[in-house]
GROMACS .gro file of C-alpha atoms in nm:
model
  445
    1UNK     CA    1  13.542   7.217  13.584
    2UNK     CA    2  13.741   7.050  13.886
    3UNK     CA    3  13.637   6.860  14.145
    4UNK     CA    4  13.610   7.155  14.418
    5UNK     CA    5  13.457   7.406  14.188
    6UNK     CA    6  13.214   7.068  14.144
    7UNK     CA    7  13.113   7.048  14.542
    8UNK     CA    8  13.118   7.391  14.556
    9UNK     CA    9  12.831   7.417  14.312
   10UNK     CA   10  12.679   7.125  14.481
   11UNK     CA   11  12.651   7.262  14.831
   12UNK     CA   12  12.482   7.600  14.661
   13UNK     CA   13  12.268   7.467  14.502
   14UNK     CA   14  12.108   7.091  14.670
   15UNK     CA   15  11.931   7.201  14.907
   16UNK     CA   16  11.715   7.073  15.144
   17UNK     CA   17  11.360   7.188  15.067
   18UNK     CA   18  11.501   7.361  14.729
   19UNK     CA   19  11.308   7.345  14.406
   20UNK     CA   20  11.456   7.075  14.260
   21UNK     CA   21  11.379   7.161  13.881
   22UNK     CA   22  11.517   7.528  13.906
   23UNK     CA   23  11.861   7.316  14.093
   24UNK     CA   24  11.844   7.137  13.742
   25UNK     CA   25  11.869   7.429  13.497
   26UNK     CA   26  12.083   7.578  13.703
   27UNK     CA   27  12.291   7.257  13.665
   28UNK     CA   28  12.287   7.268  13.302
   29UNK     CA   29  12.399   7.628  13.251
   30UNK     CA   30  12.699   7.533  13.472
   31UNK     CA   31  12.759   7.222  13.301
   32UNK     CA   32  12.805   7.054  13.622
   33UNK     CA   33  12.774   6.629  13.611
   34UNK     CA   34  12.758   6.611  13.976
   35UNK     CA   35  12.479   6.855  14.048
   36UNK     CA   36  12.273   6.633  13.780
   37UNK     CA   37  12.366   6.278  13.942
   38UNK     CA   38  12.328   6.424  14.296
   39UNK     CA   39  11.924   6.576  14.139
   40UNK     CA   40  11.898   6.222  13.987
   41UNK     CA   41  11.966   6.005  14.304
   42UNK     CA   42  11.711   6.253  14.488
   43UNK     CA   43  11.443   6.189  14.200
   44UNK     CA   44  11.459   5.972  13.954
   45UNK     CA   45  11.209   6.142  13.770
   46UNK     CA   46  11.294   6.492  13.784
   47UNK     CA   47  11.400   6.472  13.408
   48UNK     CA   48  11.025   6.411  13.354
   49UNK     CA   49  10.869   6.662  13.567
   50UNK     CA   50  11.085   6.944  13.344
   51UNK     CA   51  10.765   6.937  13.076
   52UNK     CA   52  10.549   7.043  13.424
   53UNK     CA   53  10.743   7.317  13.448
   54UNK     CA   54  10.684   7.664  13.324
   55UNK     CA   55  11.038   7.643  13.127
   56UNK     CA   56  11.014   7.730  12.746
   57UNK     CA   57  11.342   7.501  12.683
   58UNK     CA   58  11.470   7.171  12.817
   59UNK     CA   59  11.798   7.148  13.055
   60UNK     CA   60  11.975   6.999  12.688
   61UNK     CA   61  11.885   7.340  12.489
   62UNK     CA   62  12.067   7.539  12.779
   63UNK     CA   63  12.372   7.255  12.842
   64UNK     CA   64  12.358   7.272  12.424
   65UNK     CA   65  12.416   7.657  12.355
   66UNK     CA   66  12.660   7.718  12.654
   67UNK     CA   67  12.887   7.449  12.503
   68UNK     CA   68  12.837   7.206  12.785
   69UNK     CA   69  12.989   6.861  12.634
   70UNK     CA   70  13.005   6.646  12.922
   71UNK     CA   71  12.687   6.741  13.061
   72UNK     CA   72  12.486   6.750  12.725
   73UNK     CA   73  12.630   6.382  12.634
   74UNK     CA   74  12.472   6.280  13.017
   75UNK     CA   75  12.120   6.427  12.905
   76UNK     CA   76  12.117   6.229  12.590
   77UNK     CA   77  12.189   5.891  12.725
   78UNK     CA   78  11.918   5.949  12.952
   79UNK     CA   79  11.652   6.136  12.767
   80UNK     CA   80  11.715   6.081  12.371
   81UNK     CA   81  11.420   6.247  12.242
   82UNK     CA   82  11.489   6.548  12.360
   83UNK     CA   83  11.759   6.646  12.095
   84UNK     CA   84  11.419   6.701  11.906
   85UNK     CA   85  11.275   6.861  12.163
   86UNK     CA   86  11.114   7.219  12.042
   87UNK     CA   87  11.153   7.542  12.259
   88UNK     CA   88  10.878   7.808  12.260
   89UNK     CA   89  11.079   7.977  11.934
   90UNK     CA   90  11.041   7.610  11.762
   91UNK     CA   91  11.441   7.575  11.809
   92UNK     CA   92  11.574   7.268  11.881
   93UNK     CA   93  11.904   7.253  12.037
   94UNK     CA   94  12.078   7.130  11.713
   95UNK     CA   95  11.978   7.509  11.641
   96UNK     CA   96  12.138   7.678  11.885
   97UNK     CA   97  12.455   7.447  11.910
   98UNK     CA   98  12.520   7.553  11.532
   99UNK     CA   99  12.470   7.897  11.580
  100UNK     CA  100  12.736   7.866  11.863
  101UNK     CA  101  12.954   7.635  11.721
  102UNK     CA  102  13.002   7.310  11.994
  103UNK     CA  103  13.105   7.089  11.679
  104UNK     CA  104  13.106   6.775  11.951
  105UNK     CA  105  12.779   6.878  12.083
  106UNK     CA  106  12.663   6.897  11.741
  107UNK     CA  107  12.759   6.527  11.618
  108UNK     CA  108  12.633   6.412  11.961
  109UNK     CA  109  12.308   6.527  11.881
  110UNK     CA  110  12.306   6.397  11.517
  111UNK     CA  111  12.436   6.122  11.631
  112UNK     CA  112  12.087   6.072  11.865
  113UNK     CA  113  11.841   6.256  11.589
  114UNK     CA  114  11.958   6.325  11.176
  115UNK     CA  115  11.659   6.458  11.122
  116UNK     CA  116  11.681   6.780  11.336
  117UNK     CA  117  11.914   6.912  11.065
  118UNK     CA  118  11.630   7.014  10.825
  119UNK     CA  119  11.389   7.140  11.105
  120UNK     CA  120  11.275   7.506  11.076
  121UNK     CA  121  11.251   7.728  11.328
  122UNK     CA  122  10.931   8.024  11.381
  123UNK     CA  123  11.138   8.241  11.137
  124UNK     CA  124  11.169   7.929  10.896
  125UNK     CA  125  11.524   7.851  10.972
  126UNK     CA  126  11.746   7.509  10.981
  127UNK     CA  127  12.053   7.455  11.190
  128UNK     CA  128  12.225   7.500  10.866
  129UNK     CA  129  12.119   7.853  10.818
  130UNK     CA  130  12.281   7.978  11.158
  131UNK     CA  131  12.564   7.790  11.119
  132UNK     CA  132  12.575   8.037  10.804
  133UNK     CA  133  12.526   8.338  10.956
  134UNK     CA  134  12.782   8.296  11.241
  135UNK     CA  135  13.060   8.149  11.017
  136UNK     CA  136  13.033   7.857  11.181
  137UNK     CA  137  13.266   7.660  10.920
  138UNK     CA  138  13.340   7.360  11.038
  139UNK     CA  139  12.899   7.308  11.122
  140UNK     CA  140  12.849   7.384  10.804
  141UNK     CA  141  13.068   7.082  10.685
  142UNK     CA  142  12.942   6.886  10.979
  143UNK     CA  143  12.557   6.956  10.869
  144UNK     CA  144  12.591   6.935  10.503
  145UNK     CA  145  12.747   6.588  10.550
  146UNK     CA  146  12.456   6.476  10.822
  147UNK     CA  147  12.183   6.616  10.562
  148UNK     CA  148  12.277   6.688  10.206
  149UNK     CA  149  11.928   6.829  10.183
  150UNK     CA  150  11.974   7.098  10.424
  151UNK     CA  151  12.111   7.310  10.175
  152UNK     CA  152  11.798   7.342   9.935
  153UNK     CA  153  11.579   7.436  10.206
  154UNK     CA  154  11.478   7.840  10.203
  155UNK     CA  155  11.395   8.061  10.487
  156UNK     CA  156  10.986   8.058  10.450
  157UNK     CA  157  10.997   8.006  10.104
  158UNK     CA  158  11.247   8.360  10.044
  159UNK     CA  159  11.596   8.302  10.007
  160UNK     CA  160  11.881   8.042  10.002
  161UNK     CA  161  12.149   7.977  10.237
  162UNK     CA  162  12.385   8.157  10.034
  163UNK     CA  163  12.167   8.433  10.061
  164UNK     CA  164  12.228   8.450  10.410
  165UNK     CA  165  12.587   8.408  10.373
  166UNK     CA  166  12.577   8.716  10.159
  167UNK     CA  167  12.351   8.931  10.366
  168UNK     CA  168  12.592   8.836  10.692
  169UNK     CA  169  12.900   8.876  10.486
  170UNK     CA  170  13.011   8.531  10.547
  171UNK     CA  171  13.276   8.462  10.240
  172UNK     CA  172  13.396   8.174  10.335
  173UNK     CA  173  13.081   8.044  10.434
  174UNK     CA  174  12.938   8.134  10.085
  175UNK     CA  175  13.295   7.959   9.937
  176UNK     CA  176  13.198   7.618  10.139
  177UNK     CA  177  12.855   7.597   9.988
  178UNK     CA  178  12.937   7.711   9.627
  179UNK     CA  179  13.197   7.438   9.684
  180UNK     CA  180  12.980   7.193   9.743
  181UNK     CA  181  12.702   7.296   9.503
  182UNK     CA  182  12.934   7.254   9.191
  183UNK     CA  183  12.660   7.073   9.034
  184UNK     CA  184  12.365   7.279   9.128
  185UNK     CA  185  12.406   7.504   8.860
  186UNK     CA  186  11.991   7.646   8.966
  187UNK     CA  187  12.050   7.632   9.350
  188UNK     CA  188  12.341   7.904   9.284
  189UNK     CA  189  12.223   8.103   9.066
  190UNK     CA  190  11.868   8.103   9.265
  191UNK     CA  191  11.645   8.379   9.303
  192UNK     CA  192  11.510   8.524   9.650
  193UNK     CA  193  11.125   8.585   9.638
  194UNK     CA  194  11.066   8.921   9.772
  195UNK     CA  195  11.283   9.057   9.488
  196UNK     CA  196  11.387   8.845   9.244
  197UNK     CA  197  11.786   8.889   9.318
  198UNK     CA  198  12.067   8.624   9.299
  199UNK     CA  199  12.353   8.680   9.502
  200UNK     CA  200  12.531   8.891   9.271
  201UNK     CA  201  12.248   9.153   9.279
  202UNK     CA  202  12.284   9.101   9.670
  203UNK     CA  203  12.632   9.141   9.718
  204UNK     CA  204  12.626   9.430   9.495
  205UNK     CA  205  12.353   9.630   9.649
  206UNK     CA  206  12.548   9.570  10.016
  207UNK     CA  207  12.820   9.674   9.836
  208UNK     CA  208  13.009   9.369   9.979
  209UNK     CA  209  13.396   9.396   9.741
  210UNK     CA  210  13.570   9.075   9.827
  211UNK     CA  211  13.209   8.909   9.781
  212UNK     CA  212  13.125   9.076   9.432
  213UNK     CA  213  13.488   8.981   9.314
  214UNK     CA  214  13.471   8.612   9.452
  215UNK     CA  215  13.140   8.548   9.285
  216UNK     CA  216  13.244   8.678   8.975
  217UNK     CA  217  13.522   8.446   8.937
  218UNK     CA  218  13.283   8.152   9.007
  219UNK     CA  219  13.186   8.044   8.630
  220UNK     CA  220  12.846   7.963   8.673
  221UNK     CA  221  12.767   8.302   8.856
  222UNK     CA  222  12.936   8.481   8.566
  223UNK     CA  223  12.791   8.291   8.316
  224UNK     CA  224  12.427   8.423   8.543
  225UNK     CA  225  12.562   8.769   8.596
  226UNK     CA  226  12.290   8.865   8.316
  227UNK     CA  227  12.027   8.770   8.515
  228UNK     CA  228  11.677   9.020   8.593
  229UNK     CA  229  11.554   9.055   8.902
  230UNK     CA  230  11.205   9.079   8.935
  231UNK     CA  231  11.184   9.461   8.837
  232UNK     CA  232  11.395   9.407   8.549
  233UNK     CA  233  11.770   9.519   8.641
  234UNK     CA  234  12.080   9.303   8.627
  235UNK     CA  235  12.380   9.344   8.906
  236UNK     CA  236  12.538   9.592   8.683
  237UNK     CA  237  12.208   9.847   8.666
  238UNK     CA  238  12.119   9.782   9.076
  239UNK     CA  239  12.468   9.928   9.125
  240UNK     CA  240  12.369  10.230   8.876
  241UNK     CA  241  12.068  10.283   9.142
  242UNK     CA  242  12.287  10.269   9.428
  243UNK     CA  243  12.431  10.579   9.622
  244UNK     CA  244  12.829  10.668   9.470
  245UNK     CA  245  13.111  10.628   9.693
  246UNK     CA  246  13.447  10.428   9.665
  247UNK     CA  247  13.339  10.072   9.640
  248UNK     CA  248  13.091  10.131   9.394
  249UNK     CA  249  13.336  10.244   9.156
  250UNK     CA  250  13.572   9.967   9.224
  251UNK     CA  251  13.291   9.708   9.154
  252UNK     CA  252  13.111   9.871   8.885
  253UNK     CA  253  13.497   9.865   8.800
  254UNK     CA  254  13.498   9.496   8.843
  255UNK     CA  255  13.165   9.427   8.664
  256UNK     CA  256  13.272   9.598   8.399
  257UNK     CA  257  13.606   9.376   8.335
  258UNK     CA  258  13.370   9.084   8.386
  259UNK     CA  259  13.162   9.190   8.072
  260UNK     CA  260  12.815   9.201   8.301
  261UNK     CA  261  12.589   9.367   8.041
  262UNK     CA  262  12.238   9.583   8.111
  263UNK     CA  263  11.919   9.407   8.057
  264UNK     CA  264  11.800   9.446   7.723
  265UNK     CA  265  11.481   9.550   7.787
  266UNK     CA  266  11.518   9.873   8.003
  267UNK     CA  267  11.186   9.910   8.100
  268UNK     CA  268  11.136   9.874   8.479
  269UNK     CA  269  10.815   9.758   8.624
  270UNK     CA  270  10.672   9.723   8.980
  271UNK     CA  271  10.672   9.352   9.086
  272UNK     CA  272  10.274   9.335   9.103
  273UNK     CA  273  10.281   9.432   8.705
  274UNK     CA  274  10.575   9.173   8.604
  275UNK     CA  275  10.365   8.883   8.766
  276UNK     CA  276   9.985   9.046   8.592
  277UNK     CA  277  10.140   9.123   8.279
  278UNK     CA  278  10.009   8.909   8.018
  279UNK     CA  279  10.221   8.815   7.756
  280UNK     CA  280  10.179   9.009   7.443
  281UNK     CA  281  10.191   8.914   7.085
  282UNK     CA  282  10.523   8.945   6.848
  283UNK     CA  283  10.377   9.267   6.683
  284UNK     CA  284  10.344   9.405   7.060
  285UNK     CA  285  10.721   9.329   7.140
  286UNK     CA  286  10.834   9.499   6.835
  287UNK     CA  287  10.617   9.845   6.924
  288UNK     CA  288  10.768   9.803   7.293
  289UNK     CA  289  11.119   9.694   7.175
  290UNK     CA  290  11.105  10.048   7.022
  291UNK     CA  291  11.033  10.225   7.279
  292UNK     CA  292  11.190  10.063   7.497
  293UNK     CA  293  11.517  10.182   7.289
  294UNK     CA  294  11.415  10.535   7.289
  295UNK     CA  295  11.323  10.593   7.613
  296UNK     CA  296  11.695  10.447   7.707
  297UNK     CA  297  11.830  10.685   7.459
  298UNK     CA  298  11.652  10.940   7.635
  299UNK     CA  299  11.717  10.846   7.998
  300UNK     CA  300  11.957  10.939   8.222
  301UNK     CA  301  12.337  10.823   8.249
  302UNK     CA  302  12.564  10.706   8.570
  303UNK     CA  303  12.809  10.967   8.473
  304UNK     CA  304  12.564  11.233   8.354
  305UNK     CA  305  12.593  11.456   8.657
  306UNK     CA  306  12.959  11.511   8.677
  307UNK     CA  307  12.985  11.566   8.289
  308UNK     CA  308  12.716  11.844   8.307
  309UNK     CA  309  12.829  12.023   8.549
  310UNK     CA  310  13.133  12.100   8.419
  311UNK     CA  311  12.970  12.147   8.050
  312UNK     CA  312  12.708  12.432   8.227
  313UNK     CA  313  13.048  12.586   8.393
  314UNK     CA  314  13.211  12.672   8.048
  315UNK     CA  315  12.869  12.738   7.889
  316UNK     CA  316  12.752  12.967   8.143
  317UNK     CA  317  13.059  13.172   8.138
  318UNK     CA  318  13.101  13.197   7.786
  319UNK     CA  319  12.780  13.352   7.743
  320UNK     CA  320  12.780  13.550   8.044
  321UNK     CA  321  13.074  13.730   7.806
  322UNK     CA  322  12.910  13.740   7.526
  323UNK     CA  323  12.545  13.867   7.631
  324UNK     CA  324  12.760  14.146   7.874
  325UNK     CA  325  12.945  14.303   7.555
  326UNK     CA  326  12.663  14.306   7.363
  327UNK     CA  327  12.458  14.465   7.658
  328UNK     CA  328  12.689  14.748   7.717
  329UNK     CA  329  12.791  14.776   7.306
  330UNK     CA  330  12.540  14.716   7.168
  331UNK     CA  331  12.434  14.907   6.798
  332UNK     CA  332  12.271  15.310   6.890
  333UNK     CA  333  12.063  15.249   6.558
  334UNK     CA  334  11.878  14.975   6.744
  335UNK     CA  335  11.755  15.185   7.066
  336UNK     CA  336  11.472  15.345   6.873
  337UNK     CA  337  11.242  15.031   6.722
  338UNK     CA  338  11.107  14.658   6.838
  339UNK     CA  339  11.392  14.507   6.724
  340UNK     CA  340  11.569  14.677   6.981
  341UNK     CA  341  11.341  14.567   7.270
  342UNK     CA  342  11.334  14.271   7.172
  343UNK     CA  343  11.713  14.241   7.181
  344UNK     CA  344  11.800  14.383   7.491
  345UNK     CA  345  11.545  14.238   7.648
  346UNK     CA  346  11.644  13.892   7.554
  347UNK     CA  347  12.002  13.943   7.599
  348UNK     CA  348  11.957  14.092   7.966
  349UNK     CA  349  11.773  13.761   8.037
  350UNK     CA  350  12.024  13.553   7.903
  351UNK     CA  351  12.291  13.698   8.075
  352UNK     CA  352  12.055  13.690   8.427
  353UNK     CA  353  12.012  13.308   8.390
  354UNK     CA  354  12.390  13.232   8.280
  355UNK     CA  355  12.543  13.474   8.581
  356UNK     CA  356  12.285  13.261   8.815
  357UNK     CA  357  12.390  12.909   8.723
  358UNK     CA  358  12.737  13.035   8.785
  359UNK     CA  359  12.630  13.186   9.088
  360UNK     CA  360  12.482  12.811   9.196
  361UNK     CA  361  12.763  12.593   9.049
  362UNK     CA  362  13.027  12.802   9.261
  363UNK     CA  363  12.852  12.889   9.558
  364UNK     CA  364  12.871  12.520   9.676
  365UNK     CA  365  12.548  12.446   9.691
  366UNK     CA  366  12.483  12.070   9.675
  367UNK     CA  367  12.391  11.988   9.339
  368UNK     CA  368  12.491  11.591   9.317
  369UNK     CA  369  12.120  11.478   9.225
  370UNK     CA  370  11.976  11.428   8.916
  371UNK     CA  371  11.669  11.730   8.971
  372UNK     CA  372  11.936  11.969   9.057
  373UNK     CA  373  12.139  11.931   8.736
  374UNK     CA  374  11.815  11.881   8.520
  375UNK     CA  375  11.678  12.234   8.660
  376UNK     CA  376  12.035  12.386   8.547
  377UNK     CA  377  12.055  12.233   8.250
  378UNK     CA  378  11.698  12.351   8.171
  379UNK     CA  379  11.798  12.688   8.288
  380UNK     CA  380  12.055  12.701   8.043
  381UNK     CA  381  11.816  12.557   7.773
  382UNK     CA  382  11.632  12.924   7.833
  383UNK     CA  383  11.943  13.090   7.883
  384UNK     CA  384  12.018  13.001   7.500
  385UNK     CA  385  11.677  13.047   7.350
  386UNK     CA  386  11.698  13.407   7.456
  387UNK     CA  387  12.032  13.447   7.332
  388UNK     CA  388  11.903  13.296   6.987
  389UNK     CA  389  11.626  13.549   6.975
  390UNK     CA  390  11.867  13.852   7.095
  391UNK     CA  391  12.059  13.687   6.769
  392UNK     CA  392  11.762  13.735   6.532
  393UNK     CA  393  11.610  14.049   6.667
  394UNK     CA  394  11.944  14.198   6.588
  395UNK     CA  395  12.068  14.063   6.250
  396UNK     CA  396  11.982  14.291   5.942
  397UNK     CA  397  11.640  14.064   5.761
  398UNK     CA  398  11.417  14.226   5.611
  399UNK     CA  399  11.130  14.392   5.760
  400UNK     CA  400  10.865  14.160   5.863
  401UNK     CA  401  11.060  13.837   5.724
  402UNK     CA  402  11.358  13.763   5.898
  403UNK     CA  403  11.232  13.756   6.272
  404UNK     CA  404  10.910  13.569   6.256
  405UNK     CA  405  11.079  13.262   6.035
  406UNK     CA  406  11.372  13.309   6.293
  407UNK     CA  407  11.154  13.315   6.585
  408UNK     CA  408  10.972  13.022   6.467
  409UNK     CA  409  11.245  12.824   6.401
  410UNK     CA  410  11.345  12.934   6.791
  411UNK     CA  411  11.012  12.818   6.905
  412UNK     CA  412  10.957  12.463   6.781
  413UNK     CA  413  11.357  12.406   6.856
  414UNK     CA  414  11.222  12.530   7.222
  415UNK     CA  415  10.916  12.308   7.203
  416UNK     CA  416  11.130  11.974   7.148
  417UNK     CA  417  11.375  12.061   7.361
  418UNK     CA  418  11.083  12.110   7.656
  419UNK     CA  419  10.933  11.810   7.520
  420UNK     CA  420  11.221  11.610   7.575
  421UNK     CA  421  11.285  11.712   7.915
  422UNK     CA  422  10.913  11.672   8.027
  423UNK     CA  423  10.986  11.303   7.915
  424UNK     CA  424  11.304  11.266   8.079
  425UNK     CA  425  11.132  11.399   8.417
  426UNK     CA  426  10.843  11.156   8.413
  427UNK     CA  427  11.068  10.884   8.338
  428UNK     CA  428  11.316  10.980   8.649
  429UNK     CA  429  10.989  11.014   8.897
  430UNK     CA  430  10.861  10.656   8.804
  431UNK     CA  431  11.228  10.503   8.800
  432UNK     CA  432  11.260  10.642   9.131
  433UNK     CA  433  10.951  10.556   9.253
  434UNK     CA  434  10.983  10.161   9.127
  435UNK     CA  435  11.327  10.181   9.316
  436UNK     CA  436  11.226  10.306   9.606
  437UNK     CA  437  10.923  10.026   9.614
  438UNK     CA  438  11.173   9.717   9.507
  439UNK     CA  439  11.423   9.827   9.799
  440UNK     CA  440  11.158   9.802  10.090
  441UNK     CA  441  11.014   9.479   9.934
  442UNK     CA  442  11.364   9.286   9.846
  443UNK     CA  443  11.707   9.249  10.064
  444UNK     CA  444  11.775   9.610  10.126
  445UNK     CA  445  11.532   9.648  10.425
   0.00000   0.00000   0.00000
């Protein structure tokens, strides 16, 4: 600021019968020295009436964040202690000089106070953790030389700093503190307390691409990638969970080539039963091993959808051939008896349900969910039962022996096949229900 835009702001605002203490912040959001010597001369103790006054913040916490130099080095050499001086959000003005970035203003006030690196704010954060969220590079450097310890301390106990950097999107923010956490092998592969996810899972769920492919080229986060959160899913299965688009292909893509494996045990449980669950004897983790195996055998897969519907497309149509020449050719002998009704009857509802899932599949009706497919698939589980019984209704058995083996054999093929898919459902409902509960407790909200 020159010297006239100085006066200029002196004649506004010293004025005879003025409030002197308003004359002072306003002062120290223009950064203007003279206005402050001029308030000075007229009281000497007007820096001391400012905790009188019905201000949340001191003049330095204003001079601070509006990047102030001059005028912020002129508080501190007259009132020190007010570098650790708290506003009514428990921010000191190290805090909001990081967030800003005034690197000079910053060593100034480290230079007065170390310790205000490592205070916490109402929301539990450190100068540090702004710095992080803004970018703010060259603070970083600045507050992770003042206080090495700065970078261990959590936001109320939840996450890291690097979980910040990853939530913000701040790579090269995350790049400086992996950098110079080389030998905190624990610190980076840490894991948040709402949810139980590292970074990876983190980056991955925001699907954040430069940040998935950075951290997997960090060893140490590799050598974690394997890692649970605290409903049981590694990186690679979060990303199974997540919606389908572009970047989720090109980092499953990515986690793939990095060898990121699923979690062993498949079996996903709400956080409140991971911390109750008592641990269970050897003979217990066999029996659940087990079924742990089947029910993944059983379960869904990513590319399930896509594959079935174009397996119902060809399966539909072929027997919507075959049950329409039979229906219109079929044998004369077979009008007059049971057998008959039972084989037109079955073969007209066959060919119903097979023309109606090619009705859906073609009539663009959004069917890229998991219940969708699973109620055409099932429909073409009936579709073929009836075309089985049309089968043995109308091959040449004998008399009372051929058609009730036959239809038994139909019915307890039916009954496993229903059994299987009643499974399958209850699995999907409490998957998606554990989901749904981990993503409004974790990161995601």
């Amino acid at each position: 600021m020159d010297m006239r835009s100085e006066k200029c702001d002196t004649i506004m605002e010293i004025r005879s019968g003025g409030d002197d203490t308003i004359e002072l912040y306003n002062a120290s959001a223009r950064g203007c020295t003279t206005t402050l010597n001029l308030l000075i001369h007229k009281d000497s103790h007007i820096l001391n009436k400012v905790s009188l006054s019905s201000f949340s913040e001191t003049p330095l916490h204003v001079s601070a964040l509006l990047g102030h130099f001059d005028f912020t080095r002129a508080l501190l050499d007259l009132k020190p202690e007010w570098a650790a001086k708290l506003d009514s959000q428990k921010r000191c003005p190290l805090h909001l000089a990081s967030a800003e970035g005034h690197i000079k203003i910053i060593q100034s006030l480290l230079n007065e106070n170390n310790d205000t690196c490592i205070v916490q704010d109402q929301d539990g954060r450190i100068p540090l953790h702004y710095a992080a969220m803004r970018g703010q590079i060259e603070v970083m450097r600045e507050l992770i030389s003042a206080g090495p310890k700065s970078t261990k301390v959590m936001v109320n106990k939840v996450e890291t700093v690097m979980h910040l950097c990853v939530k913000y999107n701040q790579l090269d923010a995350l790049k400086l503190l992996v950098d110079s956490l080389s030998n905190e092998d624990s610190l980076i592969n840490s894991q948040d307390h709402d949810g139980g996810n590292t970074i990876l899972h983190l980056a991955v769920m925001l699907k954040q691409t430069e940040m998935v492919e950075y951290l997997l080229s960090v060893p140490k986060v590799k050598e974690g990638s394997d890692i649970q959160n605290r409903i049981g899913l590694t990186a690679l299965e979060v990303l199974e969970h997540c919606s389908k688009d572009f970047k989720s292909f090109n980092i499953q893509k990515m986690l793939m080539n990095a060898s990121v494996e699923r979690a062993k045990n498949q079996n996903i449980l709400s956080p409140t039963a991971m911390s109750s669950h008592p641990k269970s004897t050897t003979p217990a983790r066999s029996s659940k091993k087990r079924l742990d195996k089947l029910l993944s055998y059983l379960g869904f897969h990513v590319d399930m959808i896509d594959e079935t519907r174009g397996a119902l497309m060809v399966v539909a149509t072929v027997i919507t051939s075959i049950t329409f020449q039979s229906g219109v050719g079929g044998p004369p002998d077979l009008y007059s008896n049971f057998a008959a009704y039972i084989f037109f009857t079955s073969n007209t509802i066959s060919f119903t349900a097979s023309v109606s899932v090619i009705f859906l599949l073609i009539s663009g009706f959004p069917l890229k969910n998991k219940v969708c497919m699973g109620i055409l698939s099932f429909s073409m589980g009936i579709t073929l039962i009836f075309l089985v019984a049309a089968y043995v209704s109308a091959s040449p058995f004998k008399e009372g022996v051929g058609i009730p083996i036959g239809l038994s054999v139909l019915f307890v093929v039916a009954g496993a096949i229903l059994l299987i898919y009643v499974i399958r459902l209850f699995m999907w409902l409490a998957r998606t229900r554990c989901i749904r509960k981990f993503i409004s407790t974790c990161g995601m909200r």
